[in-house]
Amino acid sequence: MIEVRDLTVRYGPSTVLHDVSFTVAEGESFALVGESGSGKSTILKALAGQVDDWSGHMALAGQPIARRRSRAQAAQVQMVFQDPYGSLHPRRTVDDTLAEPLSIHGLPDHDARVLAMLDAVGLARRFRFRLPHQLSGGQRQRVAIARALMLQPRVLLLDEPTSALDVSVQAEILNLLKRLRAEQGLTFLLVTHDLPVVSFLCERLAVLRSGRVVETADVALLRKGRLTSAYGQELLERSEGRTR
């Protein structure tokens, strides 16, 4: 479903990704892990069309991603951001937020589609005309997930989707994502620094350091503490230290 080959990204004179390559199968959940500044989120931005200065090859379902992608291809890759408050317009209701992608892409039946998506993400219909500040963090993230799914994409790009939430709410959102993936046949590309989240949600992962992939592994090896790169082992040790 996703192919990234020799992806290099520059911000001005700085190169932030160096010949990054990986693939994600259809229906798979794949994680990008590493410390802040390793280039994880830049990969998501490149796939979402938010980065201009890149070289290499990216493809979705076998179709190359061009610098100026078609509206149809753009609809197939949607992102859920880290901050569920900052990613929502403060003066737009939940209904406005969910209906906007439908209007942009000229899709009909706004009311029915909005209500169906509220049901799908487990958000009561009474929240339809509320503003973001009237919702909890978990409810806002459900809205963000619903917005990403309004165009029925094949791929969700998840940029630290639970890190800004309370621990009690994180589990709810992770279970929601897992259920939606199964129900809708979605492919996930997840960026996170939280290895237990990777273990719960993903089948494989790539470890990034300073804009380079240093290891790709099955999650089974992560669970056994057997990542092969020195940096992968360092991330494991840090994660174990935080959970003690």
mmCIF file of C-alpha atoms in Angstrom:
data_model
loop_
_atom_site.group_PDB
_atom_site.id
_atom_site.type_symbol
_atom_site.label_atom_id
_atom_site.label_comp_id
_atom_site.label_asym_id
_atom_site.label_seq_id
_atom_site.Cartn_x
_atom_site.Cartn_y
_atom_site.Cartn_z
ATOM 1 C CA MET A 1 0.000 0.000 0.000
ATOM 2 C CA ILE A 2 2.849 2.418 0.831
ATOM 3 C CA GLU A 3 6.251 2.382 -0.817
ATOM 4 C CA VAL A 4 8.989 4.818 0.179
ATOM 5 C CA ARG A 5 12.331 4.463 -1.548
ATOM 6 C CA ASP A 6 15.442 6.615 -1.141
ATOM 7 C CA LEU A 7 13.401 9.495 0.290
ATOM 8 C CA THR A 8 15.520 12.564 1.019
ATOM 9 C CA VAL A 9 13.999 15.758 2.432
ATOM 10 C CA ARG A 10 15.636 19.139 2.877
ATOM 11 C CA TYR A 11 14.538 22.179 4.833
ATOM 12 C CA GLY A 12 16.630 24.942 3.341
ATOM 13 C CA PRO A 13 20.298 23.968 3.653
ATOM 14 C CA SER A 14 19.561 21.184 6.150
ATOM 15 C CA THR A 15 18.919 17.590 5.090
ATOM 16 C CA VAL A 16 16.507 16.005 7.569
ATOM 17 C CA LEU A 17 15.907 12.655 5.814
ATOM 18 C CA HIS A 18 18.663 10.637 4.142
ATOM 19 C CA ASP A 19 17.632 7.953 1.609
ATOM 20 C CA VAL A 20 14.840 6.508 3.755
ATOM 21 C CA SER A 21 13.241 3.320 2.397
ATOM 22 C CA PHE A 22 10.450 1.062 3.694
ATOM 23 C CA THR A 23 7.189 -0.528 2.554
ATOM 24 C CA VAL A 24 3.841 -1.041 4.268
ATOM 25 C CA ALA A 25 1.497 -3.803 3.123
ATOM 26 C CA GLU A 26 -2.201 -3.218 2.560
ATOM 27 C CA GLY A 27 -4.024 -3.473 5.882
ATOM 28 C CA GLU A 28 -0.795 -3.420 7.889
ATOM 29 C CA SER A 29 -0.005 -1.142 10.816
ATOM 30 C CA PHE A 30 3.592 0.059 10.633
ATOM 31 C CA ALA A 31 5.409 2.295 13.139
ATOM 32 C CA LEU A 32 8.203 4.836 12.805
ATOM 33 C CA VAL A 33 10.038 5.200 16.117
ATOM 34 C CA GLY A 34 12.919 7.333 17.302
ATOM 35 C CA GLU A 35 13.761 10.365 19.394
ATOM 36 C CA SER A 36 12.522 13.882 18.611
ATOM 37 C CA GLY A 37 14.220 15.262 15.524
ATOM 38 C CA SER A 38 14.846 11.855 13.955
ATOM 39 C CA GLY A 39 12.633 12.674 10.962
ATOM 40 C CA LYS A 40 9.570 10.566 11.783
ATOM 41 C CA SER A 41 6.960 13.289 11.324
ATOM 42 C CA THR A 42 8.704 14.601 8.216
ATOM 43 C CA ILE A 43 7.997 11.263 6.526
ATOM 44 C CA LEU A 44 4.290 11.650 7.289
ATOM 45 C CA LYS A 45 4.314 15.214 5.975
ATOM 46 C CA ALA A 46 5.992 14.084 2.757
ATOM 47 C CA LEU A 47 3.370 11.379 2.212
ATOM 48 C CA ALA A 48 0.594 13.884 2.984
ATOM 49 C CA GLY A 49 1.922 16.408 0.469
ATOM 50 C CA GLN A 50 3.058 18.950 3.051
ATOM 51 C CA VAL A 51 6.735 18.912 2.045
ATOM 52 C CA ASP A 52 8.012 20.485 -1.185
ATOM 53 C CA ASP A 53 11.755 19.838 -1.265
ATOM 54 C CA TRP A 54 12.078 16.065 -1.511
ATOM 55 C CA SER A 55 13.665 13.525 -3.805
ATOM 56 C CA GLY A 56 13.294 9.774 -4.159
ATOM 57 C CA HIS A 57 10.180 7.713 -4.793
ATOM 58 C CA MET A 58 6.856 7.442 -2.954
ATOM 59 C CA ALA A 59 3.875 5.396 -4.106
ATOM 60 C CA LEU A 60 0.378 4.625 -2.855
ATOM 61 C CA ALA A 61 -1.224 1.334 -3.921
ATOM 62 C CA GLY A 62 1.325 1.078 -6.723
ATOM 63 C CA GLN A 63 0.660 4.577 -8.068
ATOM 64 C CA PRO A 64 3.583 7.034 -7.793
ATOM 65 C CA ILE A 65 2.913 10.089 -5.623
ATOM 66 C CA ALA A 66 3.613 13.213 -7.653
ATOM 67 C CA ARG A 67 4.535 16.591 -6.244
ATOM 68 C CA ARG A 68 1.141 17.862 -7.391
ATOM 69 C CA ARG A 69 -1.105 14.950 -6.558
ATOM 70 C CA SER A 70 -4.653 14.552 -7.771
ATOM 71 C CA ARG A 71 -7.582 15.254 -5.472
ATOM 72 C CA ALA A 72 -8.518 11.569 -5.600
ATOM 73 C CA GLN A 73 -5.050 10.470 -4.486
ATOM 74 C CA ALA A 74 -4.944 13.119 -1.750
ATOM 75 C CA ALA A 75 -8.234 11.811 -0.362
ATOM 76 C CA GLN A 76 -6.747 8.335 0.054
ATOM 77 C CA VAL A 77 -4.132 9.472 2.608
ATOM 78 C CA GLN A 78 -5.380 11.360 5.662
ATOM 79 C CA MET A 79 -3.589 12.399 8.850
ATOM 80 C CA VAL A 80 -4.483 12.441 12.555
ATOM 81 C CA PHE A 81 -2.340 14.936 14.445
ATOM 82 C CA GLN A 82 -0.824 14.855 17.903
ATOM 83 C CA ASP A 83 -2.711 17.783 19.435
ATOM 84 C CA PRO A 84 -6.470 17.207 19.251
ATOM 85 C CA TYR A 85 -7.163 20.829 20.223
ATOM 86 C CA GLY A 86 -4.666 22.595 17.990
ATOM 87 C CA SER A 87 -5.731 20.551 14.941
ATOM 88 C CA LEU A 88 -9.390 21.664 15.204
ATOM 89 C CA HIS A 89 -10.621 25.162 14.318
ATOM 90 C CA PRO A 90 -11.763 26.760 17.605
ATOM 91 C CA ARG A 91 -14.770 28.496 16.021
ATOM 92 C CA ARG A 92 -16.087 25.596 13.983
ATOM 93 C CA THR A 93 -18.528 23.080 15.372
ATOM 94 C CA VAL A 94 -18.011 19.351 15.104
ATOM 95 C CA ASP A 95 -20.547 19.351 12.274
ATOM 96 C CA ASP A 96 -18.611 22.051 10.372
ATOM 97 C CA THR A 97 -15.347 20.166 10.834
ATOM 98 C CA LEU A 98 -16.710 16.860 9.552
ATOM 99 C CA ALA A 99 -18.698 18.364 6.678
ATOM 100 C CA GLU A 100 -15.823 20.458 5.293
ATOM 101 C CA PRO A 101 -13.967 17.573 3.554
ATOM 102 C CA LEU A 102 -17.257 16.518 1.952
ATOM 103 C CA SER A 103 -17.822 20.029 0.607
ATOM 104 C CA ILE A 104 -14.271 20.304 -0.741
ATOM 105 C CA HIS A 105 -14.590 17.010 -2.594
ATOM 106 C CA GLY A 106 -18.172 17.595 -3.732
ATOM 107 C CA LEU A 107 -19.675 14.630 -1.896
ATOM 108 C CA PRO A 108 -23.429 14.494 -1.138
ATOM 109 C CA ASP A 109 -25.509 13.463 1.880
ATOM 110 C CA HIS A 110 -23.623 15.537 4.450
ATOM 111 C CA ASP A 111 -26.071 14.895 7.290
ATOM 112 C CA ALA A 112 -26.140 11.128 6.885
ATOM 113 C CA ARG A 113 -22.365 10.873 6.490
ATOM 114 C CA VAL A 114 -21.650 13.055 9.539
ATOM 115 C CA LEU A 115 -24.040 11.111 11.755
ATOM 116 C CA ALA A 116 -22.664 7.775 10.573
ATOM 117 C CA MET A 117 -19.115 8.875 11.346
ATOM 118 C CA LEU A 118 -20.028 10.141 14.809
ATOM 119 C CA ASP A 119 -21.449 6.694 15.483
ATOM 120 C CA ALA A 120 -18.344 5.012 14.057
ATOM 121 C CA VAL A 121 -15.956 6.845 16.394
ATOM 122 C CA GLY A 122 -18.193 6.455 19.445
ATOM 123 C CA LEU A 123 -19.101 10.134 19.848
ATOM 124 C CA ALA A 124 -22.674 10.832 20.913
ATOM 125 C CA ARG A 125 -24.750 12.749 18.387
ATOM 126 C CA ARG A 126 -25.487 15.454 20.956
ATOM 127 C CA PHE A 127 -21.915 16.703 20.441
ATOM 128 C CA ARG A 128 -22.529 17.430 16.751
ATOM 129 C CA PHE A 129 -22.991 21.193 17.142
ATOM 130 C CA ARG A 130 -20.485 21.796 19.936
ATOM 131 C CA LEU A 131 -17.219 23.702 19.635
ATOM 132 C CA PRO A 132 -13.819 22.137 20.431
ATOM 133 C CA HIS A 133 -13.491 23.905 23.796
ATOM 134 C CA GLN A 134 -16.741 22.226 24.876
ATOM 135 C CA LEU A 135 -15.212 18.770 24.408
ATOM 136 C CA SER A 136 -12.718 16.743 26.417
ATOM 137 C CA GLY A 137 -9.330 15.825 24.971
ATOM 138 C CA GLY A 138 -10.492 12.326 24.120
ATOM 139 C CA GLN A 139 -13.658 13.624 22.474
ATOM 140 C CA ARG A 140 -11.639 16.091 20.394
ATOM 141 C CA GLN A 141 -9.361 13.308 19.196
ATOM 142 C CA ARG A 142 -12.403 11.262 18.212
ATOM 143 C CA VAL A 143 -13.516 14.241 16.115
ATOM 144 C CA ALA A 144 -10.053 14.436 14.526
ATOM 145 C CA ILE A 145 -10.186 10.724 13.678
ATOM 146 C CA ALA A 146 -13.709 11.117 12.284
ATOM 147 C CA ARG A 147 -12.571 14.039 10.095
ATOM 148 C CA ALA A 148 -9.698 11.940 8.732
ATOM 149 C CA LEU A 149 -12.126 9.144 7.835
ATOM 150 C CA MET A 150 -14.814 11.271 6.161
ATOM 151 C CA LEU A 151 -13.356 10.728 2.668
ATOM 152 C CA GLN A 152 -13.029 6.969 3.221
ATOM 153 C CA PRO A 153 -9.227 6.907 2.869
ATOM 154 C CA ARG A 154 -7.193 3.750 2.522
ATOM 155 C CA VAL A 155 -4.303 5.031 4.658
ATOM 156 C CA LEU A 156 -4.238 6.866 7.993
ATOM 157 C CA LEU A 157 -1.078 8.709 9.001
ATOM 158 C CA LEU A 158 -1.021 8.845 12.814
ATOM 159 C CA ASP A 159 1.324 11.436 14.293
ATOM 160 C CA GLU A 160 1.617 10.640 18.034
ATOM 161 C CA PRO A 161 -2.201 10.336 18.213
ATOM 162 C CA THR A 162 -2.386 9.644 21.964
ATOM 163 C CA SER A 163 0.620 11.423 23.475
ATOM 164 C CA ALA A 164 -1.343 14.588 24.372
ATOM 165 C CA LEU A 165 -4.081 12.629 26.160
ATOM 166 C CA ASP A 166 -4.494 11.458 29.733
ATOM 167 C CA VAL A 167 -3.362 7.890 30.305
ATOM 168 C CA SER A 168 -6.917 6.712 30.978
ATOM 169 C CA VAL A 169 -8.073 8.145 27.634
ATOM 170 C CA GLN A 170 -5.104 6.833 25.643
ATOM 171 C CA ALA A 171 -6.328 3.250 25.912
ATOM 172 C CA GLU A 172 -9.787 4.228 24.657
ATOM 173 C CA ILE A 173 -8.355 5.933 21.561
ATOM 174 C CA LEU A 174 -5.956 3.073 20.826
ATOM 175 C CA ASN A 175 -8.791 0.547 21.067
ATOM 176 C CA LEU A 176 -10.897 2.766 18.788
ATOM 177 C CA LEU A 177 -8.113 2.927 16.187
ATOM 178 C CA LYS A 178 -7.611 -0.828 16.322
ATOM 179 C CA ARG A 179 -11.338 -1.443 15.814
ATOM 180 C CA LEU A 180 -11.630 1.058 12.945
ATOM 181 C CA ARG A 181 -8.660 -0.481 11.186
ATOM 182 C CA ALA A 182 -10.285 -3.910 11.308
ATOM 183 C CA GLU A 183 -13.738 -2.666 10.296
ATOM 184 C CA GLN A 184 -12.611 -0.424 7.434
ATOM 185 C CA GLY A 185 -9.561 -2.311 6.169
ATOM 186 C CA LEU A 186 -7.278 0.642 6.851
ATOM 187 C CA THR A 187 -3.512 0.788 6.560
ATOM 188 C CA PHE A 188 -1.766 2.667 9.407
ATOM 189 C CA LEU A 189 1.546 4.493 9.426
ATOM 190 C CA LEU A 190 2.169 5.482 13.034
ATOM 191 C CA VAL A 191 4.750 7.900 14.411
ATOM 192 C CA THR A 192 5.434 7.514 18.124
ATOM 193 C CA HIS A 193 8.116 7.407 20.775
ATOM 194 C CA ASP A 194 5.958 5.088 22.918
ATOM 195 C CA LEU A 195 7.066 1.496 22.332
ATOM 196 C CA PRO A 196 4.133 -0.086 24.244
ATOM 197 C CA VAL A 197 1.805 1.690 21.781
ATOM 198 C CA VAL A 198 3.768 0.136 18.912
ATOM 199 C CA SER A 199 3.491 -3.279 20.540
ATOM 200 C CA PHE A 200 -0.292 -2.907 20.884
ATOM 201 C CA LEU A 201 -1.151 -1.386 17.507
ATOM 202 C CA CYS A 202 1.480 -2.488 14.978
ATOM 203 C CA GLU A 203 2.990 -5.504 13.244
ATOM 204 C CA ARG A 204 6.303 -3.973 12.157
ATOM 205 C CA LEU A 205 8.428 -0.931 12.872
ATOM 206 C CA ALA A 206 11.332 1.069 11.516
ATOM 207 C CA VAL A 207 13.821 2.705 13.883
ATOM 208 C CA LEU A 208 15.034 6.135 12.783
ATOM 209 C CA ARG A 209 18.026 8.079 13.989
ATOM 210 C CA SER A 210 19.177 11.427 12.568
ATOM 211 C CA GLY A 211 17.030 11.026 9.476
ATOM 212 C CA ARG A 212 18.163 7.493 8.630
ATOM 213 C CA VAL A 213 16.514 4.087 9.070
ATOM 214 C CA VAL A 214 18.864 2.031 11.242
ATOM 215 C CA GLU A 215 16.626 -1.025 11.591
ATOM 216 C CA THR A 216 13.347 -2.544 10.420
ATOM 217 C CA ALA A 217 11.868 -5.295 12.584
ATOM 218 C CA ASP A 218 8.765 -7.316 13.405
ATOM 219 C CA VAL A 219 6.967 -6.229 16.553
ATOM 220 C CA ALA A 220 7.516 -9.755 17.911
ATOM 221 C CA LEU A 221 11.203 -8.865 18.275
ATOM 222 C CA LEU A 222 10.282 -5.633 20.036
ATOM 223 C CA ARG A 223 8.167 -7.554 22.547
ATOM 224 C CA LYS A 224 11.062 -9.926 23.202
ATOM 225 C CA GLY A 225 13.511 -7.031 23.605
ATOM 226 C CA ARG A 226 15.568 -8.240 20.662
ATOM 227 C CA LEU A 227 15.976 -5.245 18.378
ATOM 228 C CA THR A 228 19.265 -5.696 16.575
ATOM 229 C CA SER A 229 20.617 -2.152 16.271
ATOM 230 C CA ALA A 230 22.442 -0.477 19.146
ATOM 231 C CA TYR A 231 20.074 2.477 18.931
ATOM 232 C CA GLY A 232 17.042 0.179 18.951
ATOM 233 C CA GLN A 233 18.319 -1.419 22.156
ATOM 234 C CA GLU A 234 18.853 2.050 23.607
ATOM 235 C CA LEU A 235 15.219 2.938 22.914
ATOM 236 C CA LEU A 236 14.121 -0.313 24.559
ATOM 237 C CA GLU A 237 16.165 0.448 27.675
ATOM 238 C CA ARG A 238 14.705 3.947 27.916
ATOM 239 C CA SER A 239 11.181 2.584 27.540
ATOM 240 C CA GLU A 240 11.749 -0.031 30.233
ATOM 241 C CA GLY A 241 13.147 2.653 32.526
ATOM 242 C CA ARG A 242 10.024 4.816 32.126
ATOM 243 C CA THR A 243 7.675 1.915 32.917
ATOM 244 C CA ARG A 244 9.427 0.818 36.110
#
